[in-house]
C-alpha cells in the first residue's frame, strides 16, 4: 500500500509539474514573445514570422503548426510520440488561445512598453517552462516531435540540424521585422538556452553525504526509518588514530541532509560528515537512467 501511495503521489506531482510548465511556456509566448515579435526559434518563432508575412493570427498559427507536428508524429511514430508530449502540446496550444480570449493584445502593444523587461520576461518564462517540462521528460511538441521523426529515418546530427533551423528563424527576424527585433531575438534565445539547464539542475538538486562514525547502527536506522532513504556502509580505519570506523554513504534532499547532519552530531560528537551538492543522481528514488 505504501509503495502504491508513493507511486500515485509521484504521478500527481509529475502531472502538476507538466501542467505548470505548459502554462508558463504559453504565457511567455503569448504575453511577451508575440507582442514584441521575439522570434527565438521553434514553432512559436516560426509562427510569429509567418503571421507577419501573411497577416495571419499568430495564436492560430501556433495551434495549427503544433497540431500538424502531432499528426506527423502519430503518422511516423504512433504512440511513440509519448503521452506526456501529447498532453503538454494540447495544453500549451490551448492555453495560448485561452490567454488570447481572456486578455486580447492588439498588434504593436505590449504589457509594459519596455522592450528590455519584455525580453527578460519572455526568456525567463521560456526557460522555467522548458525546465519544468524537461524535468519530467515532457515537451510542448513542435520541433521536438520533428526531431524524433528525423532521428528515426536519418543518421544526421539532429541537434545540429535543430540549432541551424532555430538560427535561421532568428536570422529571418532581422529581415521580416527590424534589426532591433532581430538582436532581441538572438539575446533572448541565448538567455533561455543558458537558463534552461540551470532550472533543470535546480529542480534536480540533491545532497550526497559521507559520514565517518563509530555509531553506524543508529545513523543508518535514522536514515532508513525516519528519512525513508537508503545507505551503503563499509568498514574503514582512521589513518591517524588506527581506530575502526564505519563509512556511510547516502543521497537525499537538502532538507533531509540537514536533519541527518544534526542527528549524526547527537549520537556521535566526533562524527566526520561531508555534504556535497549534486543535480544528477540516477537510480531508485531519484532520476531514471536516460533522463537528466
Short mmCIF file of N, CA and C in Angstrom, two decimals, residues 78-87:
data_model
loop_
_atom_site.label_atom_id
_atom_site.label_comp_id
_atom_site.label_asym_id
_atom_site.label_seq_id
_atom_site.Cartn_x
_atom_site.Cartn_y
_atom_site.Cartn_z
N UNK A 78 3.58 6.68 -34.26
CA UNK A 78 2.49 6.09 -33.49
C UNK A 78 2.47 6.67 -32.09
N UNK A 79 2.25 5.78 -31.10
CA UNK A 79 2.23 6.23 -29.71
C UNK A 79 3.63 6.50 -29.17
N UNK A 80 4.64 6.30 -30.04
CA UNK A 80 6.00 6.63 -29.64
C UNK A 80 6.18 8.12 -29.40
N UNK A 81 5.21 8.92 -29.84
CA UNK A 81 5.25 10.36 -29.58
C UNK A 81 5.27 10.60 -28.07
N UNK A 82 4.55 9.77 -27.33
CA UNK A 82 4.55 9.88 -25.87
C UNK A 82 3.36 10.62 -25.32
N UNK A 83 2.74 10.04 -24.29
CA UNK A 83 1.56 10.64 -23.69
C UNK A 83 1.83 12.01 -23.09
N UNK A 84 3.02 12.18 -22.49
CA UNK A 84 3.35 13.47 -21.88
C UNK A 84 3.44 14.57 -22.92
N UNK A 85 4.06 14.25 -24.06
CA UNK A 85 4.20 15.24 -25.12
C UNK A 85 2.84 15.61 -25.69
N UNK A 86 1.97 14.61 -25.86
CA UNK A 86 0.62 14.87 -26.37
C UNK A 86 -0.13 15.81 -25.43
N UNK A 87 -0.09 15.48 -24.13
CA UNK A 87 -0.79 16.30 -23.13
C UNK A 87 -0.24 17.72 -23.11
#
